[in-house]
Tab-separated table of C-alpha atoms in Angstrom:
chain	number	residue	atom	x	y	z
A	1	UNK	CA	-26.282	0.413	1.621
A	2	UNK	CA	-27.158	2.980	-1.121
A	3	UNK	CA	-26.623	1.904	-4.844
A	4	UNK	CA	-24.789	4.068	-6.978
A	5	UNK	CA	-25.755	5.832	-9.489
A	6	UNK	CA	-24.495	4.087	-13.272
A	7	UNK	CA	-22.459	5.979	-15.159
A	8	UNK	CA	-21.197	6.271	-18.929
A	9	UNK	CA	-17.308	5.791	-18.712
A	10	UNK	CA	-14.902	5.042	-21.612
A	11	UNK	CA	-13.502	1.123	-21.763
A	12	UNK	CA	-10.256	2.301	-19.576
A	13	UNK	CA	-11.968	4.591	-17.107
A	14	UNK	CA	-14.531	1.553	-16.750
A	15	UNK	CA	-11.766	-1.039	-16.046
A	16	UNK	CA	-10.220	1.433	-13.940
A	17	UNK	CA	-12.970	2.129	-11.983
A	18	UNK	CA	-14.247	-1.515	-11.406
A	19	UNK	CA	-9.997	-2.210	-10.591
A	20	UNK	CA	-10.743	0.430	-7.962
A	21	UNK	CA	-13.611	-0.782	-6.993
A	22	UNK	CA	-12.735	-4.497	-6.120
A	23	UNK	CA	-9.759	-3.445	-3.870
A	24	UNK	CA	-12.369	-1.374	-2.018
A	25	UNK	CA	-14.755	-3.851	-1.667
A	26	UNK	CA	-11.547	-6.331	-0.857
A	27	UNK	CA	-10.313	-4.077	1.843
A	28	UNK	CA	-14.040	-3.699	3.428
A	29	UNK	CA	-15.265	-6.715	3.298
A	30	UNK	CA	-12.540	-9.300	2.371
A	31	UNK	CA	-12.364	-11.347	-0.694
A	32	UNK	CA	-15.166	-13.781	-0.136
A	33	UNK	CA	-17.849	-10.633	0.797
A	34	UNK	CA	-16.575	-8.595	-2.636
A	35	UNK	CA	-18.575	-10.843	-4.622
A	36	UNK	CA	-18.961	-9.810	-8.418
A	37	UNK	CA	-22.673	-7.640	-7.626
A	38	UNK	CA	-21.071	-6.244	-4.864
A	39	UNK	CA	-18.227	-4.576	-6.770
A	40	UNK	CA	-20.833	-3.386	-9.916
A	41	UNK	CA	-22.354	-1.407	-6.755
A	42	UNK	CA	-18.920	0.154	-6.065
A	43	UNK	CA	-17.985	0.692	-9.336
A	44	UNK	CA	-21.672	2.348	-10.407
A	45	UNK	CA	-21.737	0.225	-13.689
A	46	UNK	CA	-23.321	-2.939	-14.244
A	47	UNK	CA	-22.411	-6.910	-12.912
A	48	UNK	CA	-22.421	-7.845	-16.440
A	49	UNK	CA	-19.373	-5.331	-17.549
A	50	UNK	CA	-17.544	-7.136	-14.999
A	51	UNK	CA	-17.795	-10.591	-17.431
A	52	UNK	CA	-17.306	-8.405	-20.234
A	53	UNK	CA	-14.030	-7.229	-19.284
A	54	UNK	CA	-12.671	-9.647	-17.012
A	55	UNK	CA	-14.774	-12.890	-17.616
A	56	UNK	CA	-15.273	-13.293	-13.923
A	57	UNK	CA	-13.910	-12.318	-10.478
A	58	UNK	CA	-11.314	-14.175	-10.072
A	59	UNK	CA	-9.943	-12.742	-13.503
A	60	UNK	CA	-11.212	-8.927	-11.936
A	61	UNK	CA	-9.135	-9.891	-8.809
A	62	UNK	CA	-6.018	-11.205	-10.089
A	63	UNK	CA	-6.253	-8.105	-12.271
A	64	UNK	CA	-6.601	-6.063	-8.995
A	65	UNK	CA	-3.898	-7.052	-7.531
A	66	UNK	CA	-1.408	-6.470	-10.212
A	67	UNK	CA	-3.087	-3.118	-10.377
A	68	UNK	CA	-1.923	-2.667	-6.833
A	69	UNK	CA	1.655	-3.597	-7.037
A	70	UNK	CA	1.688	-1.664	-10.255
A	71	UNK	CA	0.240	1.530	-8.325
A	72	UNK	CA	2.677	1.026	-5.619
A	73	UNK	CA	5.895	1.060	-7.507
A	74	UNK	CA	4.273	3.812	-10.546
A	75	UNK	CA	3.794	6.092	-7.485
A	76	UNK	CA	7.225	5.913	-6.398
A	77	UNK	CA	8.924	6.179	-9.586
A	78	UNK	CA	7.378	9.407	-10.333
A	79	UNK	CA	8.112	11.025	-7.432
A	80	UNK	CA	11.686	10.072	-7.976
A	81	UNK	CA	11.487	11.162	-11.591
A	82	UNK	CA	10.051	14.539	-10.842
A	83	UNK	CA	13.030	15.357	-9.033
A	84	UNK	CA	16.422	16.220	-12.207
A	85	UNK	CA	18.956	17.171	-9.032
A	86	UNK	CA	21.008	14.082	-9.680
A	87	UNK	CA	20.963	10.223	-8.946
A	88	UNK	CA	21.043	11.026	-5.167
A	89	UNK	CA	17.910	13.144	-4.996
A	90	UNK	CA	15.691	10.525	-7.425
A	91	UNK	CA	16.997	7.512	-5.029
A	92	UNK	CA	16.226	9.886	-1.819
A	93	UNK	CA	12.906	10.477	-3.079
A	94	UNK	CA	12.034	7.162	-4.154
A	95	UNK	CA	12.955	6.126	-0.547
A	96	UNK	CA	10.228	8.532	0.780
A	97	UNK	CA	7.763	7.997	-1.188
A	98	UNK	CA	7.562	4.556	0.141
A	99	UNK	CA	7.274	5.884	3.830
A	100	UNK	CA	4.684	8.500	2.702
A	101	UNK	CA	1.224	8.755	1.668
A	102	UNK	CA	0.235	7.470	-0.419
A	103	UNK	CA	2.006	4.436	-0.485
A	104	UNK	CA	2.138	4.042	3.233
A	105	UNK	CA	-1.141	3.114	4.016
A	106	UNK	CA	-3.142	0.864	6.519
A	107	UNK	CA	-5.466	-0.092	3.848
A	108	UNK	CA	-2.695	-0.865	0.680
A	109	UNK	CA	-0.739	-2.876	3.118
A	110	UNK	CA	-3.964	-4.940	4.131
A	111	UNK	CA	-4.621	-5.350	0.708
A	112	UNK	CA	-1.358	-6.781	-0.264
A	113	UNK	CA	-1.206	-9.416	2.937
A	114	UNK	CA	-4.717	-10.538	1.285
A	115	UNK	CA	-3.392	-11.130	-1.841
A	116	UNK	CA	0.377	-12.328	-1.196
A	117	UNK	CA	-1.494	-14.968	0.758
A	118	UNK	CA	-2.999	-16.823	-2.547
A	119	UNK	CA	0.833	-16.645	-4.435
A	120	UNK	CA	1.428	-19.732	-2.258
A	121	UNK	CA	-1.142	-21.963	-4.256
A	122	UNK	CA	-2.414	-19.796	-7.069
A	123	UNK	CA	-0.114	-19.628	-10.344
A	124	UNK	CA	-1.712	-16.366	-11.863
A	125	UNK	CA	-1.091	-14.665	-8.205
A	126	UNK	CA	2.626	-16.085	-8.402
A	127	UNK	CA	3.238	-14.748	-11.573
A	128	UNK	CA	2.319	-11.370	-10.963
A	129	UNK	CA	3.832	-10.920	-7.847
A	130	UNK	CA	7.341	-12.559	-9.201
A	131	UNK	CA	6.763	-9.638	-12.151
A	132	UNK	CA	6.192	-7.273	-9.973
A	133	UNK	CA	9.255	-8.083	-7.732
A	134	UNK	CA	11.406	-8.385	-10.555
A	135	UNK	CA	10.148	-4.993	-12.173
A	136	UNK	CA	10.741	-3.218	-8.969
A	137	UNK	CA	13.692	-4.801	-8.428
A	138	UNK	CA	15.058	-3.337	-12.074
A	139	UNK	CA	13.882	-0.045	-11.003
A	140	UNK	CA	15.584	0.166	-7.764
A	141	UNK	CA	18.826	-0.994	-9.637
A	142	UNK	CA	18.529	1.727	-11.967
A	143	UNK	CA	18.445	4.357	-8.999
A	144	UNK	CA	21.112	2.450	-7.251
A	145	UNK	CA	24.100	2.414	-10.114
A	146	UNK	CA	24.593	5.946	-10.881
A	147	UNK	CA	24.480	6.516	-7.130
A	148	UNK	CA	27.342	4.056	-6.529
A	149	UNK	CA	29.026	5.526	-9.764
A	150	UNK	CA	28.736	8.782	-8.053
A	151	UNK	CA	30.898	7.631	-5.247
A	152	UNK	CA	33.170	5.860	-7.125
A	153	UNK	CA	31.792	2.886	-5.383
A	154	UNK	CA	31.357	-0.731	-6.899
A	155	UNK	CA	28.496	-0.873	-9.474
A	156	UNK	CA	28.533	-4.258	-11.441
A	157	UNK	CA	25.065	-5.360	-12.415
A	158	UNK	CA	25.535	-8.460	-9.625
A	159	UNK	CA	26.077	-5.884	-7.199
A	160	UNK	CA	23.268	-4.161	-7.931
A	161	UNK	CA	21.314	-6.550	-7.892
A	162	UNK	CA	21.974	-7.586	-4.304
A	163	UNK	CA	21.695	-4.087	-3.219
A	164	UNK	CA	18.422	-3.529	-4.916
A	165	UNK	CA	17.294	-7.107	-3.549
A	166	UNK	CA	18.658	-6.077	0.683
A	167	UNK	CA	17.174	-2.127	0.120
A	168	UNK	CA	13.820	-3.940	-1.285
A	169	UNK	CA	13.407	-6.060	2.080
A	170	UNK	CA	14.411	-2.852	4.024
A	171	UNK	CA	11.520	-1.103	2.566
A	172	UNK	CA	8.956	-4.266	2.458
A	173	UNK	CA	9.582	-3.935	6.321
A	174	UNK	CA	9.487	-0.457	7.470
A	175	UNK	CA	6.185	-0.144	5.134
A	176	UNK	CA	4.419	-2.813	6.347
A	177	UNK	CA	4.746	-1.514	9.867
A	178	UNK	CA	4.322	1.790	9.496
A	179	UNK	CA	1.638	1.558	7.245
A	180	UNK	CA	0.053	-0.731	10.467
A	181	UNK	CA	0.951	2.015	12.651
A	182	UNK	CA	1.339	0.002	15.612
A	183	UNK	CA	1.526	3.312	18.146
A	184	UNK	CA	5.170	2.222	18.872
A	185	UNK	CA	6.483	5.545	17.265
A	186	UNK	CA	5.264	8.292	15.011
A	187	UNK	CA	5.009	7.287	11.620
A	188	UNK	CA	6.626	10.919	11.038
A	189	UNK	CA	10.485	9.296	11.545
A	190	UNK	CA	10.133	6.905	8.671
A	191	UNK	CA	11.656	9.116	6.058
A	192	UNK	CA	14.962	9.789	7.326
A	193	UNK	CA	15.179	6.421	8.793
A	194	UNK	CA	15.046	4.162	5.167
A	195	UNK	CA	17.232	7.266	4.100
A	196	UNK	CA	19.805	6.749	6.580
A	197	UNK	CA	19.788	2.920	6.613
A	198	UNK	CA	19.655	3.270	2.969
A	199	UNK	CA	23.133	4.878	3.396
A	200	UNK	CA	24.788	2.452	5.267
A	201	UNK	CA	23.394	-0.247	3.133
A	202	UNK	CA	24.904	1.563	0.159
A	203	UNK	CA	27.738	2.428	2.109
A	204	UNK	CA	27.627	5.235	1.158
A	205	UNK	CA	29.107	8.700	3.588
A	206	UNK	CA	26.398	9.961	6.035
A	207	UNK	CA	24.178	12.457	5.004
A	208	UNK	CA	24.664	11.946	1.241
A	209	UNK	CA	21.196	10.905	0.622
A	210	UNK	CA	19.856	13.174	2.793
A	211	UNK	CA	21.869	16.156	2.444
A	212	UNK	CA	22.034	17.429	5.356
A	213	UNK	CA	17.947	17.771	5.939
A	214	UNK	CA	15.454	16.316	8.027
A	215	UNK	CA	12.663	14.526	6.188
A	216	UNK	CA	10.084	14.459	9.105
């Protein structure tokens, strides 16, 4: 294996880069072979900033993964924000971006079984995945209200809520499947899929999500 070159970064392109780093190495070579020298090799920089700026790999990995779920939901809240049609288009396109690259991915959704596996015995891993469920959650409730609101539908923040918590597990699914890409179908049909089960789930008409257009 060839050693990178080191490189001068600033402090946030070098936590950034060692961040992207360990989920490499993670995703290669698991979390016991992404030892601390392996990911300074990744990164280009040296072991030592690794100590510097995380005090040691488990701190660099926990930080990893919240970098993960935070890249995961950050991409598909800009792509819904991007998009000033109305509170149908940012939901519609929120819903896509989760069945698109770059968020559906063999390698993210690797990553994440890795990790969700320690939040059964490992408090720092618990806590950031019960943030980043509950941030996501928000998010999707956000997207969800002025949709129901534009259908004169009900909207109370406990209904919501248990929308944002049944579309969540609709989208946990049809990720982590097509992101495996089992062969069973093209991964092409996932958009207007978790649009149109989005719709019933809202209860919302047919087609008002999607209006009227094919995603795939």
């Amino acid at each position: 294996m060839s050693r990178k070159a080191f490189r001068r970064l600033t402090l946030d392109e070098r936590k950034r880069t060692l961040l992207e780093a360990a989920l490499t190495c993670v995703a290669q070579e698991g979390l016991k072979g992404a030892t601390v020298r392996r990911i300074a090799e990744e990164a280009g920089v040296t072991a030592g900033l690794v100590r510097h700026y995380f005090g040691s790999k488990n701190g660099l990995i926990t930080s990893a993964y919240a970098y993960l779920i935070g890249q995961l939901t950050a991409e598909a809240d800009t792509r819904a924000r991007q998009f000033t049609g109305g509170a149908n288009d940012q939901l519609r396109h929120f819903l896509i971006a989760n069945m698109t690259m770059p968020n559906l991915s063999e390698e993210k959704v690797s990553l994440w079984a890795t990790f969700i596996g320690r939040v059964r015995y490992d408090t720092d891993f618990a806590d950031i995945h019960r943030e980043g469920y509950r941030d996501y959650l928000t998010l999707l409730e956000s997207l969800i209200e002025p949709v129901l609101a534009a259908h004169d539908l009900p909207r109370s923040s406990a209904e919501c809520r248990r929308h944002a918590i049944a579309l969540n597990g609709l989208i946990d699914g049809l990720w982590m499947e097509g992101s495996l890409n089992s062969g069973l179908y093209s991964r092409a049909i996932l958009p207007d899929l978790i649009i149109e089960a989005g719709e019933r789930l809202l209860n919302l008409p047919a087609g008002s999500l999607s209006g009227g257009k094919q995603h795939t």
